Short mmCIF file of C-alpha atoms in Angstrom, two decimals:
data_model
loop_
_atom_site.label_atom_id
_atom_site.label_comp_id
_atom_site.label_asym_id
_atom_site.label_seq_id
_atom_site.Cartn_x
_atom_site.Cartn_y
_atom_site.Cartn_z
CA GLY A 1 -104.20 -61.99 117.34
CA ALA A 2 -105.33 -65.32 116.02
CA ALA A 3 -106.93 -66.29 119.34
CA GLN A 4 -109.05 -63.15 119.45
CA THR A 5 -110.12 -63.69 115.84
CA ARG A 6 -111.07 -67.26 116.65
CA PHE A 7 -113.14 -66.12 119.63
CA LEU A 8 -114.89 -63.50 117.50
CA VAL A 9 -115.67 -66.07 114.82
CA VAL A 10 -117.04 -68.50 117.40
CA TYR A 11 -119.10 -65.74 119.02
CA ALA A 12 -120.46 -64.63 115.65
CA ALA A 13 -121.27 -68.24 114.72
CA ILE A 14 -123.14 -68.68 117.99
CA GLY A 15 -125.11 -65.48 117.31
CA VAL A 16 -126.01 -66.59 113.79
CA LEU A 17 -126.98 -70.05 115.07
CA GLN A 18 -129.12 -68.47 117.79
CA ALA A 19 -130.91 -66.27 115.26
CA GLY A 20 -131.49 -69.24 112.96
CA LEU A 21 -132.83 -71.41 115.78
CA LEU A 22 -135.13 -68.62 116.96
CA ALA A 23 -136.47 -68.18 113.43
CA LEU A 24 -136.97 -71.94 113.07
CA GLN A 25 -138.68 -72.07 116.46
CA THR A 26 -141.06 -69.25 115.50
CA ILE A 27 -141.87 -70.80 112.12
CA LEU A 28 -142.51 -74.27 113.54
CA LEU A 29 -144.64 -72.94 116.39
CA THR A 30 -146.66 -70.74 114.03
CA LEU A 31 -147.31 -73.61 111.62
CA CYS A 32 -148.27 -75.97 114.44
CA ALA A 33 -150.51 -73.33 116.04
CA LEU A 34 -152.28 -72.60 112.76
CA ASP A 35 -152.82 -76.31 112.12
CA ALA A 36 -154.15 -76.81 115.65
CA SER A 37 -156.43 -73.78 115.33
CA LYS A 38 -157.76 -75.00 111.98
CA THR A 39 -158.47 -78.43 113.46
CA LEU A 40 -160.23 -76.90 116.47
CA HIS A 41 -162.30 -74.64 114.23
CA GLU A 42 -163.39 -77.56 112.04
CA LYS A 43 -164.31 -79.66 115.07
CA MET A 44 -166.15 -76.77 116.72
CA LEU A 45 -168.08 -75.99 113.53
CA ASP A 46 -168.93 -79.66 113.09
CA GLY A 47 -170.06 -79.83 116.72
CA VAL A 48 -172.32 -76.79 116.38
CA LEU A 49 -173.82 -77.85 113.04
CA GLY A 50 -174.41 -81.36 114.36
CA ALA A 51 -175.94 -80.21 117.65
CA PRO A 52 -179.65 -80.80 118.28
CA LEU A 53 -182.02 -77.89 117.74
CA ARG A 54 -182.45 -77.62 121.50
CA PHE A 55 -178.89 -76.24 121.70
CA PHE A 56 -179.85 -73.25 119.53
CA ASP A 57 -183.03 -72.71 121.55
CA GLU A 58 -181.07 -72.56 124.81
CA THR A 59 -177.85 -70.82 123.71
CA PRO A 60 -177.86 -67.05 123.13
CA GLN A 61 -176.54 -66.11 119.72
CA GLY A 62 -173.90 -63.85 121.26
CA ASN A 63 -172.38 -66.75 123.21
CA ALA A 64 -171.94 -68.81 120.06
CA LEU A 65 -170.49 -65.82 118.19
CA ASN A 66 -168.07 -65.24 121.07
CA ARG A 67 -166.64 -68.75 120.72
CA PHE A 68 -166.05 -68.32 117.00
CA LEU A 69 -164.75 -64.73 117.24
CA GLN A 70 -162.98 -63.86 120.48
CA ASP A 71 -162.05 -67.32 121.73
CA LEU A 72 -160.85 -68.58 118.37
CA ALA A 73 -158.85 -65.36 117.86
CA ASN A 74 -157.15 -65.99 121.21
CA VAL A 75 -156.34 -69.54 120.13
CA ASP A 76 -154.92 -68.21 116.85
CA VAL A 77 -152.81 -65.37 118.26
CA ASP A 78 -152.55 -65.10 122.04
CA VAL A 79 -152.05 -68.74 123.03
CA PRO A 80 -149.11 -69.38 120.62
CA THR A 81 -147.49 -66.05 121.56
CA VAL A 82 -147.79 -66.67 125.31
CA PHE A 83 -146.61 -70.27 124.86
CA LEU A 84 -143.53 -69.13 122.92
CA ASP A 85 -142.73 -66.48 125.52
CA GLN A 86 -143.11 -69.02 128.31
CA LEU A 87 -140.83 -71.48 126.51
CA THR A 88 -138.20 -68.74 126.21
CA ARG A 89 -138.58 -67.87 129.90
CA THR A 90 -138.18 -71.52 130.86
CA LEU A 91 -134.91 -71.81 128.95
CA THR A 92 -133.70 -68.49 130.38
CA VAL A 93 -134.43 -69.51 133.97
CA ALA A 94 -132.80 -72.91 133.46
CA SER A 95 -129.62 -71.45 131.93
CA GLN A 96 -129.24 -68.68 134.53
CA LEU A 97 -129.93 -71.04 137.40
CA GLY A 98 -127.41 -73.49 135.96
CA LEU A 99 -124.69 -70.82 135.79
CA VAL A 100 -125.37 -69.65 139.35
CA LEU A 101 -125.25 -73.21 140.69
CA TYR A 102 -122.06 -73.94 138.74
CA PHE A 103 -120.14 -71.06 140.29
CA ALA A 104 -121.94 -71.06 143.65
CA PRO A 105 -123.29 -74.53 144.52
CA TRP A 106 -124.27 -73.33 147.97
CA VAL A 107 -127.13 -71.39 146.36
CA ALA A 108 -128.89 -74.76 145.99
CA LEU A 109 -129.49 -74.70 149.74
CA MET A 110 -131.63 -71.59 149.27
CA LEU A 111 -133.80 -73.02 146.49
CA PRO A 112 -136.34 -74.70 148.83
CA LEU A 113 -136.78 -71.37 150.62
CA ALA A 114 -137.36 -69.69 147.25
CA LEU A 115 -139.78 -72.29 145.94
CA VAL A 116 -142.14 -72.08 148.92
CA PRO A 117 -143.19 -68.41 148.47
CA TYR A 118 -143.10 -68.68 144.67
CA GLY A 119 -145.28 -71.78 144.83
CA PHE A 120 -147.73 -70.08 147.19
CA ILE A 121 -147.96 -67.02 144.94
CA PHE A 122 -148.45 -69.14 141.83
CA SER A 123 -151.09 -71.41 143.37
CA THR A 124 -153.05 -68.34 144.48
CA VAL A 125 -152.79 -66.21 141.38
CA ARG A 126 -153.40 -69.00 138.86
CA VAL A 127 -156.91 -69.63 140.19
CA ALA A 128 -157.78 -65.94 140.30
CA ALA A 129 -156.32 -65.25 136.83
CA ARG A 130 -158.12 -68.24 135.31
CA ASP A 131 -161.49 -67.39 136.84
CA THR A 132 -161.30 -63.69 135.97
CA ARG A 133 -160.38 -64.70 132.43
CA ARG A 134 -163.51 -66.87 132.34
CA LEU A 135 -165.59 -63.93 133.55
CA GLU A 136 -164.08 -61.68 130.89
CA ALA A 137 -164.71 -64.25 128.14
CA ALA A 138 -168.30 -64.86 129.28
CA ALA A 139 -169.00 -61.10 129.31
CA HIS A 140 -168.23 -60.84 125.59
CA GLY A 141 -171.28 -62.94 124.62
CA PRO A 142 -174.05 -60.57 125.82
CA CYS A 143 -172.17 -57.62 124.33
CA TYR A 144 -171.94 -59.31 120.92
CA ALA A 145 -175.60 -60.35 121.07
CA HIS A 146 -176.78 -56.84 121.96
CA PHE A 147 -174.70 -55.25 119.22
CA ASN A 148 -175.93 -57.78 116.67
CA ASP A 149 -179.57 -57.21 117.68
CA ALA A 150 -179.15 -53.44 117.51
CA LEU A 151 -177.51 -53.68 114.09
CA ARG A 152 -180.23 -55.89 112.64
CA GLY A 153 -183.02 -53.80 114.14
CA ARG A 154 -181.49 -50.38 113.58
CA GLU A 155 -184.55 -49.17 111.65
CA THR A 156 -186.86 -50.15 114.51
CA VAL A 157 -184.55 -48.56 117.09
CA ALA A 158 -184.53 -45.30 115.13
CA ALA A 159 -188.28 -45.37 114.48
CA PHE A 160 -189.12 -45.69 118.19
CA GLY A 161 -186.46 -43.21 119.33
CA ALA A 162 -184.76 -45.87 121.47
CA LEU A 163 -181.19 -44.94 120.54
CA ASP A 164 -180.31 -43.58 123.99
CA ARG A 165 -181.72 -46.66 125.71
CA PHE A 166 -179.71 -48.98 123.48
CA CYS A 167 -176.56 -46.89 123.99
CA ASP A 168 -177.00 -47.10 127.77
CA ALA A 169 -177.54 -50.86 127.61
CA ASN A 170 -174.46 -51.27 125.43
CA ALA A 171 -172.40 -49.15 127.82
CA ARG A 172 -173.43 -51.38 130.73
CA LEU A 173 -172.45 -54.51 128.82
CA VAL A 174 -169.10 -53.02 127.78
CA GLU A 175 -168.49 -52.02 131.41
CA ALA A 176 -169.18 -55.59 132.53
CA MET A 177 -166.74 -56.84 129.90
CA ALA A 178 -164.12 -54.29 131.00
CA THR A 179 -164.61 -55.30 134.64
CA GLY A 180 -163.43 -58.82 133.88
CA LYS A 181 -160.47 -57.48 131.92
CA TYR A 182 -159.54 -55.11 134.75
CA ALA A 183 -159.77 -57.90 137.33
CA ASN A 184 -157.54 -60.13 135.19
CA ASP A 185 -154.95 -57.36 134.78
CA ALA A 186 -155.11 -56.61 138.51
CA CYS A 187 -154.30 -60.26 139.28
CA SER A 188 -151.30 -60.05 136.96
CA LYS A 189 -149.98 -56.84 138.56
CA TRP A 190 -150.56 -58.22 142.05
CA SER A 191 -148.56 -61.35 141.27
CA GLN A 192 -145.75 -59.26 139.75
CA ALA A 193 -145.55 -57.15 142.90
CA LEU A 194 -145.43 -60.18 145.20
CA THR A 195 -142.84 -62.04 143.14
CA THR A 196 -140.70 -58.89 142.89
CA MET A 197 -140.69 -58.43 146.67
CA ASN A 198 -139.96 -62.11 147.19
CA GLY A 199 -137.14 -61.97 144.63
CA CYS A 200 -135.62 -58.89 146.26
CA VAL A 201 -135.56 -60.61 149.64
CA LEU A 202 -133.89 -63.67 148.12
CA TYR A 203 -131.43 -61.47 146.22
CA LEU A 204 -130.52 -59.67 149.45
CA ALA A 205 -130.02 -62.99 151.25
CA ALA A 206 -127.84 -64.31 148.41
CA GLY A 207 -125.76 -61.11 148.45
CA LEU A 208 -125.18 -61.26 152.23
CA CYS A 209 -124.18 -64.91 152.03
CA ALA A 210 -121.85 -64.20 149.12
CA VAL A 211 -120.13 -61.34 151.00
CA LEU A 212 -119.57 -63.59 154.01
CA LEU A 213 -118.08 -66.29 151.78
CA VAL A 214 -115.75 -63.75 150.11
CA ARG A 215 -114.53 -62.54 153.49
CA ARG A 216 -113.81 -66.15 154.43
CA GLY A 217 -111.96 -66.64 151.15
CA ASP A 218 -114.26 -69.35 149.84
CA VAL A 219 -115.34 -67.29 146.81
CA SER A 220 -113.34 -64.86 144.69
CA THR A 221 -114.57 -61.33 144.02
CA GLY A 222 -114.96 -62.17 140.32
CA GLN A 223 -117.20 -65.10 141.14
CA LEU A 224 -119.10 -62.87 143.57
CA GLY A 225 -119.83 -60.35 140.82
CA LEU A 226 -120.95 -63.09 138.43
CA VAL A 227 -123.21 -64.66 141.05
CA LEU A 228 -124.81 -61.33 141.94
CA LEU A 229 -125.28 -60.47 138.26
CA TYR A 230 -127.06 -63.70 137.45
CA ALA A 231 -128.94 -63.71 140.75
CA ALA A 232 -130.42 -60.33 139.82
CA SER A 233 -131.33 -61.62 136.35
CA LEU A 234 -132.72 -64.80 137.89
CA GLN A 235 -134.93 -62.75 140.21
CA ARG A 236 -136.48 -60.94 137.25
CA ALA A 237 -136.70 -64.13 135.19
CA GLY A 238 -138.40 -65.94 138.09
CA MET A 239 -141.02 -63.21 138.33
CA ASP A 240 -141.65 -63.32 134.59
CA TYR A 241 -141.77 -67.12 134.65
CA MET A 242 -144.39 -67.30 137.40
CA CYS A 243 -146.55 -64.57 135.88
CA GLY A 244 -146.17 -66.09 132.42
CA LEU A 245 -147.23 -69.51 133.68
CA ALA A 246 -150.38 -68.03 135.21
CA THR A 247 -151.05 -66.04 132.02
CA LEU A 248 -150.63 -69.15 129.88
CA GLU A 249 -153.16 -71.06 131.98
CA ALA A 250 -155.56 -68.11 131.80
CA GLN A 251 -155.22 -67.94 128.01
CA PHE A 252 -155.99 -71.66 127.79
CA VAL A 253 -159.49 -70.76 129.01
CA SER A 254 -160.19 -69.93 125.36
CA VAL A 255 -159.00 -73.40 124.33
CA GLU A 256 -161.22 -74.86 127.04
CA ARG A 257 -164.24 -72.91 125.76
CA VAL A 258 -163.56 -73.94 122.15
CA ALA A 259 -163.12 -77.57 123.20
CA GLU A 260 -166.49 -77.39 124.99
CA TYR A 261 -168.18 -76.70 121.65
CA CYS A 262 -166.12 -79.45 120.00
CA ARG A 263 -167.67 -81.92 122.47
CA LEU A 264 -171.28 -80.83 122.07
CA PRO A 265 -173.70 -83.78 122.06
CA ARG A 266 -174.74 -84.58 118.52
CA GLU A 267 -178.29 -84.84 117.28
CA ARG A 268 -179.57 -88.32 118.02
CA ASP A 269 -179.61 -90.52 114.94
CA ASP A 270 -181.13 -93.88 115.81
CA GLY A 271 -181.80 -94.96 112.22
CA ARG A 272 -180.36 -98.29 111.19
CA GLY A 273 -179.52 -99.46 107.71
CA ARG A 274 -180.74 -98.05 104.45
CA ALA A 275 -184.22 -96.61 104.18
CA PRO A 276 -186.64 -97.54 101.43
CA ALA A 277 -186.70 -95.10 98.56
CA ALA A 278 -188.72 -91.98 99.27
CA PRO A 279 -191.97 -91.80 97.34
CA GLY A 280 -191.77 -89.59 94.29
CA SER A 281 -195.12 -87.95 95.03
CA ALA A 282 -197.37 -87.01 97.92
CA ALA A 283 -197.32 -89.43 100.84
CA ALA A 284 -199.74 -90.22 103.63
CA LEU A 285 -198.98 -88.74 107.05
CA VAL A 286 -199.95 -90.56 110.23
CA ALA A 287 -199.14 -89.29 113.73
CA THR A 288 -200.03 -91.66 116.56
CA ASP A 289 -200.20 -90.45 120.18
CA VAL A 290 -197.33 -88.00 119.62
CA ALA A 291 -195.95 -86.40 122.78
CA LEU A 292 -193.14 -83.84 122.83
CA ARG A 293 -191.18 -82.34 125.71
CA TYR A 294 -188.42 -79.77 125.22
CA ARG A 295 -186.77 -80.45 128.59
CA LEU A 296 -187.26 -83.06 131.27
CA SER A 297 -188.16 -80.32 133.73
CA ARG A 298 -190.75 -78.75 131.41
CA PRO A 299 -194.35 -79.88 130.83
CA LEU A 300 -195.34 -81.62 127.63
CA ALA A 301 -195.69 -79.31 124.62
CA LEU A 302 -197.69 -81.95 122.71
CA ARG A 303 -200.03 -84.37 124.46
CA GLY A 304 -201.17 -87.43 122.55
CA VAL A 305 -201.60 -85.78 119.14
CA CYS A 306 -203.15 -88.07 116.53
CA LEU A 307 -203.40 -87.18 112.83
CA ALA A 308 -204.27 -89.12 109.70
CA VAL A 309 -203.70 -87.23 106.44
CA ALA A 310 -204.29 -88.80 103.03
CA PRO A 311 -201.70 -88.39 100.25
CA GLY A 312 -201.95 -84.96 98.63
CA GLU A 313 -204.27 -83.44 101.24
CA LYS A 314 -203.73 -79.83 102.28
CA VAL A 315 -204.06 -79.38 106.04
CA ALA A 316 -204.47 -76.10 107.94
CA VAL A 317 -203.21 -76.14 111.54
CA LEU A 318 -204.76 -73.47 113.73
CA GLY A 319 -204.78 -72.44 117.35
CA ARG A 320 -204.00 -69.63 119.71
CA THR A 321 -200.46 -68.64 120.70
CA GLY A 322 -198.86 -71.42 122.74
CA SER A 323 -201.28 -74.09 121.59
CA GLY A 324 -198.49 -76.28 120.15
CA LYS A 325 -198.59 -75.48 116.42
CA SER A 326 -194.84 -74.95 115.98
CA SER A 327 -194.14 -77.88 118.29
CA LEU A 328 -196.18 -80.07 115.96
CA VAL A 329 -194.05 -78.95 113.00
CA GLY A 330 -190.89 -79.71 114.99
CA ALA A 331 -192.16 -83.18 115.88
CA LEU A 332 -193.22 -84.02 112.31
CA ALA A 333 -189.89 -82.81 110.88
CA ARG A 334 -187.96 -84.77 113.55
CA LEU A 335 -186.33 -81.59 114.81
CA TYR A 336 -186.91 -82.76 118.39
CA PRO A 337 -187.00 -86.31 119.79
CA LEU A 338 -190.47 -87.53 120.68
CA ALA A 339 -191.34 -88.29 124.28
CA ALA A 340 -193.88 -90.85 123.03
CA GLY A 341 -195.74 -91.90 119.91
CA ALA A 342 -194.69 -92.28 116.28
CA VAL A 343 -194.81 -90.38 112.97
CA THR A 344 -195.00 -92.21 109.65
CA VAL A 345 -194.70 -90.72 106.16
CA GLY A 346 -195.64 -93.00 103.31
CA GLY A 347 -195.98 -95.89 105.76
CA VAL A 348 -192.38 -95.55 107.04
CA ASP A 349 -191.67 -94.60 110.66
CA LEU A 350 -189.40 -91.53 110.61
CA ALA A 351 -187.78 -92.49 113.92
CA GLY A 352 -186.40 -95.66 112.34
CA LEU A 353 -184.70 -93.82 109.47
CA PRO A 354 -181.30 -92.16 109.40
CA LEU A 355 -181.70 -88.41 109.81
CA ALA A 356 -180.68 -87.64 106.23
CA ASP A 357 -183.27 -90.05 104.84
CA ALA A 358 -185.99 -88.85 107.23
CA ARG A 359 -185.50 -85.22 106.28
CA ALA A 360 -185.38 -86.04 102.59
CA ARG A 361 -189.07 -86.92 102.96
CA VAL A 362 -190.00 -83.78 104.90
CA ARG A 363 -189.16 -80.16 104.04
CA VAL A 364 -189.94 -77.09 106.10
CA VAL A 365 -190.59 -73.47 105.12
CA GLU A 366 -190.16 -71.29 108.19
CA GLN A 367 -191.60 -67.95 109.21
CA SER A 368 -188.45 -65.94 108.48
CA SER A 369 -186.26 -67.25 105.70
CA THR A 370 -182.72 -66.10 105.06
CA LEU A 371 -180.23 -66.42 102.24
CA ALA A 372 -176.52 -67.12 102.44
CA ARG A 373 -173.90 -65.00 100.72
CA GLU A 374 -173.87 -67.35 97.74
CA THR A 375 -175.33 -67.33 94.25
CA VAL A 376 -179.09 -67.58 93.83
CA ARG A 377 -178.58 -71.05 92.34
CA ALA A 378 -176.55 -72.23 95.35
CA ASN A 379 -179.15 -70.84 97.76
CA LEU A 380 -181.91 -72.73 95.97
CA LEU A 381 -180.14 -76.05 95.41
CA GLY A 382 -177.60 -76.30 98.21
CA PRO A 383 -174.10 -77.74 97.90
CA SER A 384 -175.02 -81.29 96.87
CA ALA A 385 -178.21 -81.10 94.80
CA THR A 386 -177.90 -81.26 91.03
CA CYS A 387 -180.61 -79.72 88.93
CA GLY A 388 -180.82 -78.11 85.52
CA ASP A 389 -181.48 -74.41 85.10
CA GLU A 390 -184.77 -75.17 83.34
CA THR A 391 -186.10 -76.86 86.48
CA VAL A 392 -184.89 -73.98 88.65
CA TRP A 393 -186.56 -71.37 86.44
CA ALA A 394 -189.76 -73.45 86.38
CA ALA A 395 -189.85 -73.44 90.20
CA LEU A 396 -189.20 -69.69 90.28
CA ASP A 397 -191.96 -69.11 87.74
CA ARG A 398 -194.29 -71.27 89.78
CA VAL A 399 -193.84 -69.18 92.93
CA GLY A 400 -193.86 -65.91 90.97
CA VAL A 401 -190.37 -64.61 91.72
CA ALA A 402 -188.66 -65.42 88.40
CA ALA A 403 -189.02 -61.84 87.13
CA ALA A 404 -187.21 -60.45 90.18
CA VAL A 405 -184.33 -62.91 89.68
CA ARG A 406 -184.07 -62.12 85.96
CA ARG A 407 -183.63 -58.44 86.79
CA LEU A 408 -180.53 -59.20 88.84
CA PRO A 409 -177.10 -58.90 87.21
CA GLY A 410 -176.13 -62.48 86.44
CA GLY A 411 -179.55 -63.99 87.11
CA LEU A 412 -179.05 -67.31 88.87
CA ASP A 413 -175.32 -66.53 89.21
CA HIS A 414 -176.00 -63.32 91.14
CA VAL A 415 -174.32 -63.40 94.57
CA CYS A 416 -176.88 -62.55 97.23
CA ALA A 417 -176.14 -59.90 99.83
CA GLU A 418 -175.66 -60.81 103.48
CA ARG A 419 -178.88 -62.44 104.79
CA GLY A 420 -180.46 -61.78 101.37
CA ASP A 421 -180.91 -58.05 102.00
CA ASP A 422 -181.05 -57.36 98.25
CA PHE A 423 -184.47 -59.07 98.24
CA SER A 424 -187.61 -57.94 100.02
CA ALA A 425 -189.05 -60.06 102.84
CA GLY A 426 -191.76 -61.35 100.51
CA GLU A 427 -189.25 -62.26 97.78
CA ARG A 428 -187.06 -64.10 100.29
CA GLN A 429 -190.08 -66.10 101.42
CA LEU A 430 -190.99 -66.97 97.83
CA LEU A 431 -187.39 -68.05 97.19
CA ALA A 432 -187.59 -70.25 100.29
CA LEU A 433 -190.75 -71.84 98.92
CA ALA A 434 -189.03 -72.43 95.57
CA ARG A 435 -186.11 -73.99 97.46
CA ALA A 436 -188.52 -76.41 99.15
CA LEU A 437 -189.88 -77.47 95.75
CA LEU A 438 -186.47 -78.23 94.21
CA PRO A 439 -185.43 -80.47 92.61
CA ALA A 440 -188.95 -81.93 93.03
CA PRO A 441 -191.79 -81.41 95.52
CA PRO A 442 -191.26 -83.46 98.70
CA PRO A 443 -193.65 -86.15 99.93
CA LEU A 444 -194.49 -83.88 102.91
CA LEU A 445 -194.18 -80.09 103.01
CA LEU A 446 -194.51 -78.24 106.33
CA CYS A 447 -195.04 -74.46 106.47
CA ASP A 448 -194.70 -72.83 109.90
CA GLU A 449 -196.49 -69.48 109.53
CA ALA A 450 -194.61 -68.99 106.26
CA THR A 451 -196.62 -65.86 105.39
CA ALA A 452 -196.47 -64.09 108.76
CA ASN A 453 -193.98 -61.45 107.58
CA VAL A 454 -195.26 -60.79 104.05
CA ASP A 455 -197.99 -58.62 102.55
CA GLU A 456 -201.40 -59.90 101.49
CA ALA A 457 -200.42 -60.18 97.81
CA THR A 458 -197.46 -62.44 98.63
CA ASP A 459 -199.64 -64.34 101.09
CA ALA A 460 -202.16 -65.04 98.34
CA LYS A 461 -199.39 -66.10 95.97
CA VAL A 462 -197.90 -68.55 98.49
CA HIS A 463 -201.29 -70.12 99.22
CA ASP A 464 -202.02 -70.37 95.51
CA VAL A 465 -198.82 -72.42 95.06
CA LEU A 466 -199.52 -74.62 98.08
CA LEU A 467 -203.18 -75.33 97.41
CA ARG A 468 -203.38 -75.68 93.64
CA GLY A 469 -201.68 -78.41 91.66
CA LEU A 470 -198.84 -79.17 94.08
CA ASP A 471 -198.12 -82.91 94.18
CA ALA A 472 -197.29 -83.04 97.87
CA THR A 473 -198.99 -83.49 101.19
CA VAL A 474 -198.99 -80.02 102.74
CA LEU A 475 -199.42 -79.02 106.37
CA VAL A 476 -199.61 -75.26 106.97
CA VAL A 477 -199.59 -73.46 110.30
CA CYS A 478 -201.85 -70.56 109.36
CA HIS A 479 -201.08 -66.99 110.37
CA ARG A 480 -203.92 -65.42 108.41
CA LEU A 481 -207.29 -67.16 108.31
CA ALA A 482 -208.52 -65.82 104.96
CA HIS A 483 -207.55 -69.01 103.10
CA VAL A 484 -208.70 -71.60 105.64
CA ALA A 485 -211.77 -72.58 103.63
CA ALA A 486 -209.59 -73.63 100.68
CA PHE A 487 -207.84 -76.40 102.66
CA ASP A 488 -208.97 -80.03 102.63
CA LEU A 489 -208.67 -80.45 106.38
CA ALA A 490 -208.53 -78.12 109.39
CA VAL A 491 -206.89 -79.14 112.68
CA VAL A 492 -207.32 -76.96 115.76
CA LEU A 493 -204.84 -77.32 118.64
CA ASP A 494 -205.14 -76.18 122.23
CA ASP A 495 -202.72 -76.89 125.08
CA GLY A 496 -200.83 -79.38 122.92
CA ARG A 497 -203.91 -81.44 122.02
CA VAL A 498 -206.05 -81.79 118.90
CA VAL A 499 -209.37 -80.37 120.07
CA GLU A 500 -211.09 -80.16 116.69
CA GLU A 501 -210.62 -81.70 113.26
CA GLY A 502 -212.67 -81.75 110.09
CA ARG A 503 -213.42 -80.14 106.76
CA PRO A 504 -213.15 -76.33 107.06
CA ALA A 505 -216.51 -75.72 105.36
CA ASP A 506 -218.31 -77.99 107.83
CA LEU A 507 -216.59 -76.44 110.85
CA LEU A 508 -217.21 -72.88 109.68
CA ARG A 509 -220.93 -73.57 109.32
CA ASP A 510 -221.07 -74.50 113.01
CA PRO A 511 -220.89 -71.28 115.06
CA ALA A 512 -220.01 -73.32 118.16
CA SER A 513 -216.87 -74.81 116.60
CA ARG A 514 -213.37 -73.76 117.67
CA LEU A 515 -212.50 -72.84 114.08
CA ALA A 516 -215.50 -70.54 113.75
CA GLY A 517 -214.50 -68.87 117.02
CA LEU A 518 -210.93 -68.28 115.80
CA VAL A 519 -212.16 -66.81 112.52
CA ALA A 520 -214.62 -64.54 114.33
CA ALA A 521 -211.92 -63.38 116.75
CA GLY A 522 -209.59 -62.70 113.82
CA LYS A 523 -212.17 -60.52 112.11
CA LYS A 524 -212.74 -58.53 115.30
CA GLY A 525 -209.00 -58.08 115.75
#
């Protein structure tokens, strides 16, 4: 009749409303989760890019990749899903418990007895689940690093027949990663078993009490059936709720790890105010009693280094492995904070300048240069520099790589392959040198063994650019000693100290000099 129709309409309306609210809940949670993930990613990326160079020296590459890959994927997908499921479980438990208490208020007397074992189980499993999740997340880093190293050095691995050794090492790392996953799953299954047994005991107790109340006439058989039905559902919902709460906390380990990178200490920038305009040509370099220490627990890498370089001079820095050559480059480029001393370029103390202004005066060409997956123009100029194509082509012509760029489809608009693999190692190094000369040569140019990975022809080309007609003060950490005599000044380091300094021709004429000894040892080698 009309009453049944009305009930059906109300029931259908409730179903439609439920579906609409569930859809709205999912949409809102997804949008909020994506916005939160985007914000976390931006903060994490800003934290990593703004971190001091010491962070990259101390942090394995795989660990950083793990934060941006696995942990961020968990924040994007797993955390919102688990949170939504837990919200649904919370509402389910609340509604079922409310119905049971409405029809059988005496069940409230049993709640303290139920909460004690559930609370004990939760307090135990949450710690184990969280810690095993941390172990699983930490095990991803070495696996990513090993795979990345094997991928980049696949030619070397194949050439030395080390494939089996790398496969065994990868299997061990994957096993360590799976161990953490297995331990986390075992914690989840263990908690499910305990909560199920606890729920069954409580369900049995509720059933016995309900039967006694029915026999006394305090509860009808219909109410008894309803109470038992919802008590059984409540037992299952309670198990899911406890396990879900522990899972949610374990998944928030990824949020914790991402937040750790968001709070990385930033590179120290003690500069105050605006710096004077950088000189448009070569500038004098003066280093006074420079001392550098990478960590407080480590010995000094540089010990009282003093240098005085006139504008436009070309300086060769030499020394055996571990003598402090690269440390000197890091100190002069303000890549590391000085333990003592000062560095001035053009009469201005770099420590007193904002970082951006200090590094506008000093550019570095490293041993192994790489290219981003951008156009050749973007790789040479960066995102903010503005420079005409004529100037870019002039720099490419100067370093001798213009012909290789012209052969590319699109020329300067050609999109480079990942890490610049469409260029040879020598061409990448020449492009890095051209990048250092754009839009104009810097007041101070530092080259840290810039020709270590190139052939002799490219080595000669790089030195020709650096030593002839370049309006910049140049300091080169030399890998090959064939061009030492062409420099204006030679500086020999040993144990972080300047042990010899002078004109290369004068030092080479003295067989007792450190420079002559290095050259002689190089020829024998």
